[in-house]
Amino acid sequence: DADVTQTPRNRITKTGKRIMLECSQTKGHDRMYWYRQDPGLGLRLIYYSFDVKDINKGEISDGYSVSRQAQAKFSLSLESAIPNQTALYFCATSDRTGNEQYFGPGTRLTVT
Amino acid sequence: AQKITQTQPGMFVQEKEAVTLDCTYDTSDPSYGLFWYKQPSSGEMIFLIYQGSYDQQNATEGRYSLNFQKARKSANLVISASQLGDSAMYFCAMRERSGFGGSQGNLIFGKGTKLSVKP
């Protein structure tokens, strides 16, 4: 089984809809991250969490919110989706040193 | 200023030849880590190799090696004996230590290099 799973893998939604992307991990890591990838760009950090009670904004958090339901689960929400949020979204985990980084398979989100 | 710079948007290499993908980084932290990831057209991020800033030797993983030149702040990826399956996007990334002494842990990515392997 994969160490980091994301659901859904693909999603098409309409402008203004609320959508949630879910991430689960079996690594036992405290640290979890959400990144976004746009064409021609590397990944950019949206939010990160060091544990259930510690959530922090990343570089591009506007328009997004997150929830850390448990050590193993970290969800990303788009409260009112807009077309420029069309992107590939990755969840990741790391150990406390940051030297081990595990990525989920990604979620392709299209907002029409 | 960009923290990770990959100056080659695209590269071509002949099958079975070696290729070097460039990466320079910018940080004032003494402790950091450098990563290379491969992203095939299917989209997943595949970890290739890691180099810690205090590691004395260059990292190697099978056909991948990292040419780490600390003074020049470069961390080039060398792929030996290229295969058709190596055609993909390659990303260099850095993990910095946070200002509070611990590691924030997230990665800062470059814009990537698209490698195409020719038969």
JSON list of C-alpha atoms in Angstrom, two decimals:
[
{"chain": "A", "resi": 1, "resn": "ASP", "atom": "CA", "xyz": [0.00, 0.00, 0.00]},
{"chain": "A", "resi": 2, "resn": "ALA", "atom": "CA", "xyz": [1.12, 3.54, -0.75]},
{"chain": "A", "resi": 3, "resn": "ASP", "atom": "CA", "xyz": [2.60, 5.54, 2.09]},
{"chain": "A", "resi": 4, "resn": "VAL", "atom": "CA", "xyz": [0.68, 8.69, 1.15]},
{"chain": "A", "resi": 5, "resn": "THR", "atom": "CA", "xyz": [-2.71, 8.53, -0.52]},
{"chain": "A", "resi": 6, "resn": "GLN", "atom": "CA", "xyz": [-4.83, 11.30, -1.96]},
{"chain": "A", "resi": 7, "resn": "THR", "atom": "CA", "xyz": [-8.49, 11.37, -2.88]},
{"chain": "A", "resi": 8, "resn": "PRO", "atom": "CA", "xyz": [-9.85, 12.13, -5.34]},
{"chain": "A", "resi": 9, "resn": "ARG", "atom": "CA", "xyz": [-7.16, 11.63, -7.99]},
{"chain": "A", "resi": 10, "resn": "ASN", "atom": "CA", "xyz": [-9.01, 13.72, -10.51]},
{"chain": "A", "resi": 11, "resn": "ARG", "atom": "CA", "xyz": [-11.80, 16.23, -10.04]},
{"chain": "A", "resi": 12, "resn": "ILE", "atom": "CA", "xyz": [-13.65, 18.64, -12.27]},
{"chain": "A", "resi": 13, "resn": "THR", "atom": "CA", "xyz": [-15.76, 21.24, -10.51]},
{"chain": "A", "resi": 14, "resn": "LYS", "atom": "CA", "xyz": [-17.51, 24.49, -11.29]},
{"chain": "A", "resi": 15, "resn": "THR", "atom": "CA", "xyz": [-16.65, 27.99, -10.22]},
{"chain": "A", "resi": 16, "resn": "GLY", "atom": "CA", "xyz": [-18.03, 28.80, -6.79]},
{"chain": "A", "resi": 17, "resn": "LYS", "atom": "CA", "xyz": [-18.29, 25.23, -5.56]},
{"chain": "A", "resi": 18, "resn": "ARG", "atom": "CA", "xyz": [-16.69, 24.05, -2.35]},
{"chain": "A", "resi": 19, "resn": "ILE", "atom": "CA", "xyz": [-14.32, 21.17, -2.74]},
{"chain": "A", "resi": 20, "resn": "MET", "atom": "CA", "xyz": [-12.20, 19.13, -0.35]},
{"chain": "A", "resi": 21, "resn": "LEU", "atom": "CA", "xyz": [-9.07, 17.19, -1.18]},
{"chain": "A", "resi": 22, "resn": "GLU", "atom": "CA", "xyz": [-8.08, 14.52, 1.30]},
{"chain": "A", "resi": 23, "resn": "CYS", "atom": "CA", "xyz": [-4.72, 13.09, 2.24]},
{"chain": "A", "resi": 24, "resn": "SER", "atom": "CA", "xyz": [-3.82, 10.12, 4.41]},
{"chain": "A", "resi": 25, "resn": "GLN", "atom": "CA", "xyz": [-0.42, 8.77, 5.38]},
{"chain": "A", "resi": 26, "resn": "THR", "atom": "CA", "xyz": [0.87, 5.61, 7.00]},
{"chain": "A", "resi": 27, "resn": "LYS", "atom": "CA", "xyz": [4.41, 6.84, 7.68]},
{"chain": "A", "resi": 28, "resn": "GLY", "atom": "CA", "xyz": [3.63, 7.98, 11.19]},
{"chain": "A", "resi": 29, "resn": "HIS", "atom": "CA", "xyz": [5.08, 11.40, 10.41]},
{"chain": "A", "resi": 30, "resn": "ASP", "atom": "CA", "xyz": [3.96, 14.45, 12.34]},
{"chain": "A", "resi": 31, "resn": "ARG", "atom": "CA", "xyz": [4.62, 16.86, 9.49]},
{"chain": "A", "resi": 32, "resn": "MET", "atom": "CA", "xyz": [2.28, 17.17, 6.54]},
{"chain": "A", "resi": 33, "resn": "TYR", "atom": "CA", "xyz": [2.16, 19.60, 3.65]},
{"chain": "A", "resi": 34, "resn": "TRP", "atom": "CA", "xyz": [-0.03, 20.69, 0.77]},
{"chain": "A", "resi": 35, "resn": "TYR", "atom": "CA", "xyz": [1.60, 21.91, -2.42]},
{"chain": "A", "resi": 36, "resn": "ARG", "atom": "CA", "xyz": [0.26, 23.19, -5.69]},
{"chain": "A", "resi": 37, "resn": "GLN", "atom": "CA", "xyz": [1.88, 22.75, -9.11]},
{"chain": "A", "resi": 38, "resn": "ASP", "atom": "CA", "xyz": [1.02, 24.92, -12.10]},
{"chain": "A", "resi": 39, "resn": "PRO", "atom": "CA", "xyz": [2.28, 24.17, -15.62]},
{"chain": "A", "resi": 40, "resn": "GLY", "atom": "CA", "xyz": [5.86, 25.28, -16.09]},
{"chain": "A", "resi": 41, "resn": "LEU", "atom": "CA", "xyz": [6.40, 25.81, -12.40]},
{"chain": "A", "resi": 42, "resn": "GLY", "atom": "CA", "xyz": [7.71, 23.80, -9.53]},
{"chain": "A", "resi": 43, "resn": "LEU", "atom": "CA", "xyz": [5.62, 22.99, -6.50]},
{"chain": "A", "resi": 44, "resn": "ARG", "atom": "CA", "xyz": [4.60, 25.81, -4.18]},
{"chain": "A", "resi": 45, "resn": "LEU", "atom": "CA", "xyz": [3.61, 25.43, -0.56]},
{"chain": "A", "resi": 46, "resn": "ILE", "atom": "CA", "xyz": [-0.01, 26.14, 0.38]},
{"chain": "A", "resi": 47, "resn": "TYR", "atom": "CA", "xyz": [-0.18, 25.02, 4.03]},
{"chain": "A", "resi": 48, "resn": "TYR", "atom": "CA", "xyz": [1.81, 22.91, 6.41]},
{"chain": "A", "resi": 49, "resn": "SER", "atom": "CA", "xyz": [1.14, 21.25, 9.74]},
{"chain": "A", "resi": 50, "resn": "PHE", "atom": "CA", "xyz": [3.54, 20.04, 12.40]},
{"chain": "A", "resi": 51, "resn": "ASP", "atom": "CA", "xyz": [0.86, 18.25, 14.38]},
{"chain": "A", "resi": 52, "resn": "VAL", "atom": "CA", "xyz": [-2.89, 18.26, 14.89]},
{"chain": "A", "resi": 53, "resn": "LYS", "atom": "CA", "xyz": [-2.82, 21.59, 16.74]},
{"chain": "A", "resi": 54, "resn": "ASP", "atom": "CA", "xyz": [-0.17, 23.32, 14.67]},
{"chain": "A", "resi": 55, "resn": "ILE", "atom": "CA", "xyz": [-1.19, 24.57, 11.23]},
{"chain": "A", "resi": 56, "resn": "ASN", "atom": "CA", "xyz": [0.63, 27.24, 9.28]},
{"chain": "A", "resi": 57, "resn": "LYS", "atom": "CA", "xyz": [0.19, 29.17, 6.08]},
{"chain": "A", "resi": 58, "resn": "GLY", "atom": "CA", "xyz": [2.59, 28.67, 3.26]},
{"chain": "A", "resi": 59, "resn": "GLU", "atom": "CA", "xyz": [3.52, 30.80, 0.29]},
{"chain": "A", "resi": 60, "resn": "ILE", "atom": "CA", "xyz": [0.12, 30.74, -1.46]},
{"chain": "A", "resi": 61, "resn": "SER", "atom": "CA", "xyz": [-2.60, 30.12, 1.15]},
{"chain": "A", "resi": 62, "resn": "ASP", "atom": "CA", "xyz": [-5.18, 32.66, -0.07]},
{"chain": "A", "resi": 63, "resn": "GLY", "atom": "CA", "xyz": [-8.37, 30.93, -1.16]},
{"chain": "A", "resi": 64, "resn": "TYR", "atom": "CA", "xyz": [-7.54, 27.70, 0.69]},
{"chain": "A", "resi": 65, "resn": "SER", "atom": "CA", "xyz": [-8.12, 26.27, 4.14]},
{"chain": "A", "resi": 66, "resn": "VAL", "atom": "CA", "xyz": [-6.94, 23.07, 5.78]},
{"chain": "A", "resi": 67, "resn": "SER", "atom": "CA", "xyz": [-7.92, 20.68, 8.52]},
{"chain": "A", "resi": 68, "resn": "ARG", "atom": "CA", "xyz": [-5.71, 18.22, 10.38]},
{"chain": "A", "resi": 69, "resn": "GLN", "atom": "CA", "xyz": [-8.21, 15.69, 11.60]},
{"chain": "A", "resi": 70, "resn": "ALA", "atom": "CA", "xyz": [-5.62, 13.29, 12.98]},
{"chain": "A", "resi": 71, "resn": "GLN", "atom": "CA", "xyz": [-1.91, 12.69, 12.75]},
{"chain": "A", "resi": 72, "resn": "ALA", "atom": "CA", "xyz": [-2.50, 10.68, 9.60]},
{"chain": "A", "resi": 73, "resn": "LYS", "atom": "CA", "xyz": [-5.05, 12.92, 7.86]},
{"chain": "A", "resi": 74, "resn": "PHE", "atom": "CA", "xyz": [-4.69, 16.39, 6.37]},
{"chain": "A", "resi": 75, "resn": "SER", "atom": "CA", "xyz": [-7.41, 17.89, 4.18]},
{"chain": "A", "resi": 76, "resn": "LEU", "atom": "CA", "xyz": [-7.30, 20.87, 1.85]},
{"chain": "A", "resi": 77, "resn": "SER", "atom": "CA", "xyz": [-10.46, 22.85, 1.09]},
{"chain": "A", "resi": 78, "resn": "LEU", "atom": "CA", "xyz": [-11.31, 25.35, -1.58]},
{"chain": "A", "resi": 79, "resn": "GLU", "atom": "CA", "xyz": [-14.26, 27.24, -0.11]},
{"chain": "A", "resi": 80, "resn": "SER", "atom": "CA", "xyz": [-15.31, 28.79, -3.41]},
{"chain": "A", "resi": 81, "resn": "ALA", "atom": "CA", "xyz": [-13.33, 27.40, -6.30]},
{"chain": "A", "resi": 82, "resn": "ILE", "atom": "CA", "xyz": [-12.15, 29.68, -9.10]},
{"chain": "A", "resi": 83, "resn": "PRO", "atom": "CA", "xyz": [-10.62, 28.76, -12.47]},
{"chain": "A", "resi": 84, "resn": "ASN", "atom": "CA", "xyz": [-7.10, 29.87, -11.57]},
{"chain": "A", "resi": 85, "resn": "GLN", "atom": "CA", "xyz": [-7.08, 27.19, -8.88]},
{"chain": "A", "resi": 86, "resn": "THR", "atom": "CA", "xyz": [-6.91, 24.64, -11.66]},
{"chain": "A", "resi": 87, "resn": "ALA", "atom": "CA", "xyz": [-3.69, 22.80, -10.88]},
{"chain": "A", "resi": 88, "resn": "LEU", "atom": "CA", "xyz": [-2.07, 19.59, -9.70]},
{"chain": "A", "resi": 89, "resn": "TYR", "atom": "CA", "xyz": [-2.18, 19.32, -5.91]},
{"chain": "A", "resi": 90, "resn": "PHE", "atom": "CA", "xyz": [0.24, 17.25, -3.88]},
{"chain": "A", "resi": 91, "resn": "CYS", "atom": "CA", "xyz": [0.16, 16.17, -0.27]},
{"chain": "A", "resi": 92, "resn": "ALA", "atom": "CA", "xyz": [3.46, 15.29, 1.37]},
{"chain": "A", "resi": 93, "resn": "THR", "atom": "CA", "xyz": [4.83, 14.18, 4.72]},
{"chain": "A", "resi": 94, "resn": "SER", "atom": "CA", "xyz": [8.24, 14.43, 6.30]},
{"chain": "A", "resi": 95, "resn": "ASP", "atom": "CA", "xyz": [10.05, 13.25, 9.38]},
{"chain": "A", "resi": 96, "resn": "ARG", "atom": "CA", "xyz": [11.22, 15.84, 11.89]},
{"chain": "A", "resi": 97, "resn": "THR", "atom": "CA", "xyz": [14.57, 16.31, 10.23]},
{"chain": "A", "resi": 98, "resn": "GLY", "atom": "CA", "xyz": [12.96, 17.02, 6.88]},
{"chain": "A", "resi": 99, "resn": "ASN", "atom": "CA", "xyz": [15.40, 14.63, 5.29]},
{"chain": "A", "resi": 100, "resn": "GLU", "atom": "CA", "xyz": [12.74, 12.09, 4.40]},
{"chain": "A", "resi": 101, "resn": "GLN", "atom": "CA", "xyz": [10.00, 13.47, 2.19]},
{"chain": "A", "resi": 102, "resn": "TYR", "atom": "CA", "xyz": [7.13, 11.40, 0.85]},
{"chain": "A", "resi": 103, "resn": "PHE", "atom": "CA", "xyz": [4.68, 12.66, -1.76]},
{"chain": "A", "resi": 104, "resn": "GLY", "atom": "CA", "xyz": [1.22, 11.47, -2.59]},
{"chain": "A", "resi": 105, "resn": "PRO", "atom": "CA", "xyz": [0.29, 10.70, -6.19]},
{"chain": "A", "resi": 106, "resn": "GLY", "atom": "CA", "xyz": [-1.34, 14.08, -6.73]},
{"chain": "A", "resi": 107, "resn": "THR", "atom": "CA", "xyz": [-4.86, 15.33, -7.44]},
{"chain": "A", "resi": 108, "resn": "ARG", "atom": "CA", "xyz": [-5.62, 16.95, -10.77]},
{"chain": "A", "resi": 109, "resn": "LEU", "atom": "CA", "xyz": [-8.22, 19.63, -10.13]},
{"chain": "A", "resi": 110, "resn": "THR", "atom": "CA", "xyz": [-9.99, 21.48, -12.91]},
{"chain": "A", "resi": 111, "resn": "VAL", "atom": "CA", "xyz": [-12.27, 24.40, -12.12]},
{"chain": "A", "resi": 112, "resn": "THR", "atom": "CA", "xyz": [-14.54, 25.40, -15.02]},
{"chain": "B", "resi": 1, "resn": "ALA", "atom": "CA", "xyz": [15.28, 36.16, -5.55]},
{"chain": "B", "resi": 2, "resn": "GLN", "atom": "CA", "xyz": [14.85, 32.56, -6.51]},
{"chain": "B", "resi": 3, "resn": "LYS", "atom": "CA", "xyz": [16.16, 30.10, -3.98]},
{"chain": "B", "resi": 4, "resn": "ILE", "atom": "CA", "xyz": [16.43, 27.24, -6.44]},
{"chain": "B", "resi": 5, "resn": "THR", "atom": "CA", "xyz": [17.46, 27.92, -10.03]},
{"chain": "B", "resi": 6, "resn": "GLN", "atom": "CA", "xyz": [17.33, 25.40, -12.81]},
{"chain": "B", "resi": 7, "resn": "THR", "atom": "CA", "xyz": [18.61, 27.14, -15.91]},
{"chain": "B", "resi": 8, "resn": "GLN", "atom": "CA", "xyz": [17.84, 24.41, -18.44]},
{"chain": "B", "resi": 9, "resn": "PRO", "atom": "CA", "xyz": [14.14, 24.37, -19.36]},
{"chain": "B", "resi": 10, "resn": "GLY", "atom": "CA", "xyz": [14.76, 21.42, -21.67]},
{"chain": "B", "resi": 11, "resn": "MET", "atom": "CA", "xyz": [17.54, 18.97, -22.42]},
{"chain": "B", "resi": 12, "resn": "PHE", "atom": "CA", "xyz": [18.09, 16.23, -24.95]},
{"chain": "B", "resi": 13, "resn": "VAL", "atom": "CA", "xyz": [20.37, 13.24, -24.45]},
{"chain": "B", "resi": 14, "resn": "GLN", "atom": "CA", "xyz": [21.13, 10.21, -26.54]},
{"chain": "B", "resi": 15, "resn": "GLU", "atom": "CA", "xyz": [20.18, 6.87, -25.04]},
{"chain": "B", "resi": 16, "resn": "LYS", "atom": "CA", "xyz": [23.04, 5.28, -23.07]},
{"chain": "B", "resi": 17, "resn": "GLU", "atom": "CA", "xyz": [24.89, 8.57, -22.66]},
{"chain": "B", "resi": 18, "resn": "ALA", "atom": "CA", "xyz": [25.31, 10.50, -19.42]},
{"chain": "B", "resi": 19, "resn": "VAL", "atom": "CA", "xyz": [23.57, 13.81, -18.78]},
{"chain": "B", "resi": 20, "resn": "THR", "atom": "CA", "xyz": [23.96, 16.53, -16.17]},
{"chain": "B", "resi": 21, "resn": "LEU", "atom": "CA", "xyz": [21.02, 18.61, -15.00]},
{"chain": "B", "resi": 22, "resn": "ASP", "atom": "CA", "xyz": [22.01, 21.88, -13.37]},
{"chain": "B", "resi": 23, "resn": "CYS", "atom": "CA", "xyz": [20.75, 23.26, -10.08]},
{"chain": "B", "resi": 24, "resn": "THR", "atom": "CA", "xyz": [21.99, 26.22, -8.06]},
{"chain": "B", "resi": 25, "resn": "TYR", "atom": "CA", "xyz": [20.58, 27.25, -4.72]},
{"chain": "B", "resi": 26, "resn": "ASP", "atom": "CA", "xyz": [20.62, 30.23, -2.42]},
{"chain": "B", "resi": 27, "resn": "THR", "atom": "CA", "xyz": [20.48, 29.98, 1.35]},
{"chain": "B", "resi": 28, "resn": "SER", "atom": "CA", "xyz": [22.16, 31.48, 4.35]},
{"chain": "B", "resi": 29, "resn": "ASP", "atom": "CA", "xyz": [21.32, 28.50, 6.56]},
{"chain": "B", "resi": 30, "resn": "PRO", "atom": "CA", "xyz": [24.31, 26.31, 7.39]},
{"chain": "B", "resi": 31, "resn": "SER", "atom": "CA", "xyz": [22.08, 23.26, 7.60]},
{"chain": "B", "resi": 32, "resn": "TYR", "atom": "CA", "xyz": [20.00, 22.36, 4.58]},
{"chain": "B", "resi": 33, "resn": "GLY", "atom": "CA", "xyz": [19.12, 19.45, 2.36]},
{"chain": "B", "resi": 34, "resn": "LEU", "atom": "CA", "xyz": [18.97, 19.13, -1.37]},
{"chain": "B", "resi": 35, "resn": "PHE", "atom": "CA", "xyz": [16.66, 16.79, -3.23]},
{"chain": "B", "resi": 36, "resn": "TRP", "atom": "CA", "xyz": [16.04, 15.72, -6.79]},
{"chain": "B", "resi": 37, "resn": "TYR", "atom": "CA", "xyz": [12.67, 14.44, -7.97]},
{"chain": "B", "resi": 38, "resn": "LYS", "atom": "CA", "xyz": [11.55, 12.96, -11.25]},
{"chain": "B", "resi": 39, "resn": "GLN", "atom": "CA", "xyz": [8.05, 13.68, -12.55]},
{"chain": "B", "resi": 40, "resn": "PRO", "atom": "CA", "xyz": [6.96, 11.54, -15.48]},
{"chain": "B", "resi": 41, "resn": "SER", "atom": "CA", "xyz": [4.01, 12.52, -17.64]},
{"chain": "B", "resi": 42, "resn": "SER", "atom": "CA", "xyz": [1.71, 10.61, -15.28]},
{"chain": "B", "resi": 43, "resn": "GLY", "atom": "CA", "xyz": [2.37, 13.31, -12.69]},
{"chain": "B", "resi": 44, "resn": "GLU", "atom": "CA", "xyz": [3.69, 11.61, -9.59]},
{"chain": "B", "resi": 45, "resn": "MET", "atom": "CA", "xyz": [6.79, 12.92, -7.83]},
{"chain": "B", "resi": 46, "resn": "ILE", "atom": "CA", "xyz": [9.45, 10.24, -7.61]},
{"chain": "B", "resi": 47, "resn": "PHE", "atom": "CA", "xyz": [12.28, 10.79, -5.16]},
{"chain": "B", "resi": 48, "resn": "LEU", "atom": "CA", "xyz": [15.70, 10.24, -6.71]},
{"chain": "B", "resi": 49, "resn": "ILE", "atom": "CA", "xyz": [18.45, 11.41, -4.41]},
{"chain": "B", "resi": 50, "resn": "TYR", "atom": "CA", "xyz": [19.21, 13.46, -1.29]},
{"chain": "B", "resi": 51, "resn": "GLN", "atom": "CA", "xyz": [22.29, 15.42, -0.20]},
{"chain": "B", "resi": 52, "resn": "GLY", "atom": "CA", "xyz": [22.70, 16.96, 3.23]},
{"chain": "B", "resi": 53, "resn": "SER", "atom": "CA", "xyz": [24.74, 20.13, 3.57]},
{"chain": "B", "resi": 54, "resn": "TYR", "atom": "CA", "xyz": [27.12, 18.46, 6.00]},
{"chain": "B", "resi": 55, "resn": "ASP", "atom": "CA", "xyz": [27.57, 15.29, 4.00]},
{"chain": "B", "resi": 56, "resn": "GLN", "atom": "CA", "xyz": [31.20, 14.89, 3.05]},
{"chain": "B", "resi": 57, "resn": "GLN", "atom": "CA", "xyz": [30.66, 12.72, 0.04]},
{"chain": "B", "resi": 58, "resn": "ASN", "atom": "CA", "xyz": [28.47, 13.23, -2.99]},
{"chain": "B", "resi": 59, "resn": "ALA", "atom": "CA", "xyz": [25.28, 11.20, -2.84]},
{"chain": "B", "resi": 60, "resn": "THR", "atom": "CA", "xyz": [24.76, 8.33, -5.25]},
{"chain": "B", "resi": 61, "resn": "GLU", "atom": "CA", "xyz": [21.74, 6.14, -5.91]},
{"chain": "B", "resi": 62, "resn": "GLY", "atom": "CA", "xyz": [22.17, 3.64, -8.71]},
{"chain": "B", "resi": 63, "resn": "ARG", "atom": "CA", "xyz": [22.50, 5.57, -11.98]},
{"chain": "B", "resi": 64, "resn": "TYR", "atom": "CA", "xyz": [21.94, 8.88, -10.20]},
{"chain": "B", "resi": 65, "resn": "SER", "atom": "CA", "xyz": [24.63, 10.92, -8.55]},
{"chain": "B", "resi": 66, "resn": "LEU", "atom": "CA", "xyz": [24.62, 14.40, -7.14]},
{"chain": "B", "resi": 67, "resn": "ASN", "atom": "CA", "xyz": [27.57, 16.64, -7.89]},
{"chain": "B", "resi": 68, "resn": "PHE", "atom": "CA", "xyz": [27.55, 18.79, -4.76]},
{"chain": "B", "resi": 69, "resn": "GLN", "atom": "CA", "xyz": [29.76, 21.87, -4.87]},
{"chain": "B", "resi": 70, "resn": "LYS", "atom": "CA", "xyz": [29.03, 23.69, -1.64]},
{"chain": "B", "resi": 71, "resn": "ALA", "atom": "CA", "xyz": [31.16, 26.78, -2.26]},
{"chain": "B", "resi": 72, "resn": "ARG", "atom": "CA", "xyz": [29.49, 27.33, -5.61]},
{"chain": "B", "resi": 73, "resn": "LYS", "atom": "CA", "xyz": [26.06, 26.47, -4.17]},
{"chain": "B", "resi": 74, "resn": "SER", "atom": "CA", "xyz": [25.38, 23.97, -6.88]},
{"chain": "B", "resi": 75, "resn": "ALA", "atom": "CA", "xyz": [23.82, 20.51, -6.73]},
{"chain": "B", "resi": 76, "resn": "ASN", "atom": "CA", "xyz": [23.78, 19.08, -10.21]},
{"chain": "B", "resi": 77, "resn": "LEU", "atom": "CA", "xyz": [22.16, 15.75, -10.94]},
{"chain": "B", "resi": 78, "resn": "VAL", "atom": "CA", "xyz": [24.12, 13.33, -13.11]},
{"chain": "B", "resi": 79, "resn": "ILE", "atom": "CA", "xyz": [22.26, 10.48, -14.78]},
{"chain": "B", "resi": 80, "resn": "SER", "atom": "CA", "xyz": [24.55, 7.85, -16.22]},
{"chain": "B", "resi": 81, "resn": "ALA", "atom": "CA", "xyz": [23.64, 5.54, -19.09]},
{"chain": "B", "resi": 82, "resn": "SER", "atom": "CA", "xyz": [20.37, 7.30, -19.95]},
{"chain": "B", "resi": 83, "resn": "GLN", "atom": "CA", "xyz": [17.35, 5.17, -20.71]},
{"chain": "B", "resi": 84, "resn": "LEU", "atom": "CA", "xyz": [14.19, 5.99, -22.64]},
{"chain": "B", "resi": 85, "resn": "GLY", "atom": "CA", "xyz": [12.28, 5.77, -19.37]},
{"chain": "B", "resi": 86, "resn": "ASP", "atom": "CA", "xyz": [14.32, 8.66, -17.99]},
{"chain": "B", "resi": 87, "resn": "SER", "atom": "CA", "xyz": [12.36, 11.07, -20.19]},
{"chain": "B", "resi": 88, "resn": "ALA", "atom": "CA", "xyz": [10.52, 13.26, -17.67]},
{"chain": "B", "resi": 89, "resn": "MET", "atom": "CA", "xyz": [10.58, 16.54, -15.78]},
{"chain": "B", "resi": 90, "resn": "TYR", "atom": "CA", "xyz": [13.27, 16.78, -13.12]},
{"chain": "B", "resi": 91, "resn": "PHE", "atom": "CA", "xyz": [13.00, 19.06, -10.13]},
{"chain": "B", "resi": 92, "resn": "CYS", "atom": "CA", "xyz": [15.66, 20.22, -7.75]},
{"chain": "B", "resi": 93, "resn": "ALA", "atom": "CA", "xyz": [14.43, 21.17, -4.28]},
{"chain": "B", "resi": 94, "resn": "MET", "atom": "CA", "xyz": [15.86, 22.43, -1.02]},
{"chain": "B", "resi": 95, "resn": "ARG", "atom": "CA", "xyz": [14.86, 22.02, 2.59]},
{"chain": "B", "resi": 96, "resn": "GLU", "atom": "CA", "xyz": [16.02, 24.88, 4.82]},
{"chain": "B", "resi": 97, "resn": "ARG", "atom": "CA", "xyz": [16.25, 25.09, 8.55]},
{"chain": "B", "resi": 98, "resn": "SER", "atom": "CA", "xyz": [13.67, 27.47, 10.04]},
{"chain": "B", "resi": 99, "resn": "GLY", "atom": "CA", "xyz": [14.62, 30.62, 11.86]},
{"chain": "B", "resi": 100, "resn": "PHE", "atom": "CA", "xyz": [13.70, 29.00, 15.15]},
{"chain": "B", "resi": 101, "resn": "GLY", "atom": "CA", "xyz": [16.44, 26.44, 14.92]},
{"chain": "B", "resi": 102, "resn": "GLY", "atom": "CA", "xyz": [14.35, 23.52, 13.86]},
{"chain": "B", "resi": 103, "resn": "SER", "atom": "CA", "xyz": [13.57, 22.38, 10.38]},
{"chain": "B", "resi": 104, "resn": "GLN", "atom": "CA", "xyz": [10.35, 23.69, 8.92]},
{"chain": "B", "resi": 105, "resn": "GLY", "atom": "CA", "xyz": [10.59, 20.73, 6.67]},
{"chain": "B", "resi": 106, "resn": "ASN", "atom": "CA", "xyz": [8.88, 21.93, 3.52]},
{"chain": "B", "resi": 107, "resn": "LEU", "atom": "CA", "xyz": [10.71, 21.89, 0.21]},
{"chain": "B", "resi": 108, "resn": "ILE", "atom": "CA", "xyz": [11.41, 24.84, -2.05]},
{"chain": "B", "resi": 109, "resn": "PHE", "atom": "CA", "xyz": [11.34, 23.76, -5.68]},
{"chain": "B", "resi": 110, "resn": "GLY", "atom": "CA", "xyz": [12.96, 24.96, -8.85]},
{"chain": "B", "resi": 111, "resn": "LYS", "atom": "CA", "xyz": [10.98, 25.26, -12.07]},
{"chain": "B", "resi": 112, "resn": "GLY", "atom": "CA", "xyz": [12.28, 22.00, -13.44]},
{"chain": "B", "resi": 113, "resn": "THR", "atom": "CA", "xyz": [14.11, 20.67, -16.47]},
{"chain": "B", "resi": 114, "resn": "LYS", "atom": "CA", "xyz": [12.40, 18.57, -19.09]},
{"chain": "B", "resi": 115, "resn": "LEU", "atom": "CA", "xyz": [14.69, 15.76, -20.14]},
{"chain": "B", "resi": 116, "resn": "SER", "atom": "CA", "xyz": [14.09, 13.94, -23.40]},
{"chain": "B", "resi": 117, "resn": "VAL", "atom": "CA", "xyz": [16.06, 10.78, -24.14]},
{"chain": "B", "resi": 118, "resn": "LYS", "atom": "CA", "xyz": [16.51, 10.01, -27.84]},
{"chain": "B", "resi": 119, "resn": "PRO", "atom": "CA", "xyz": [16.78, 6.40, -29.08]}
]
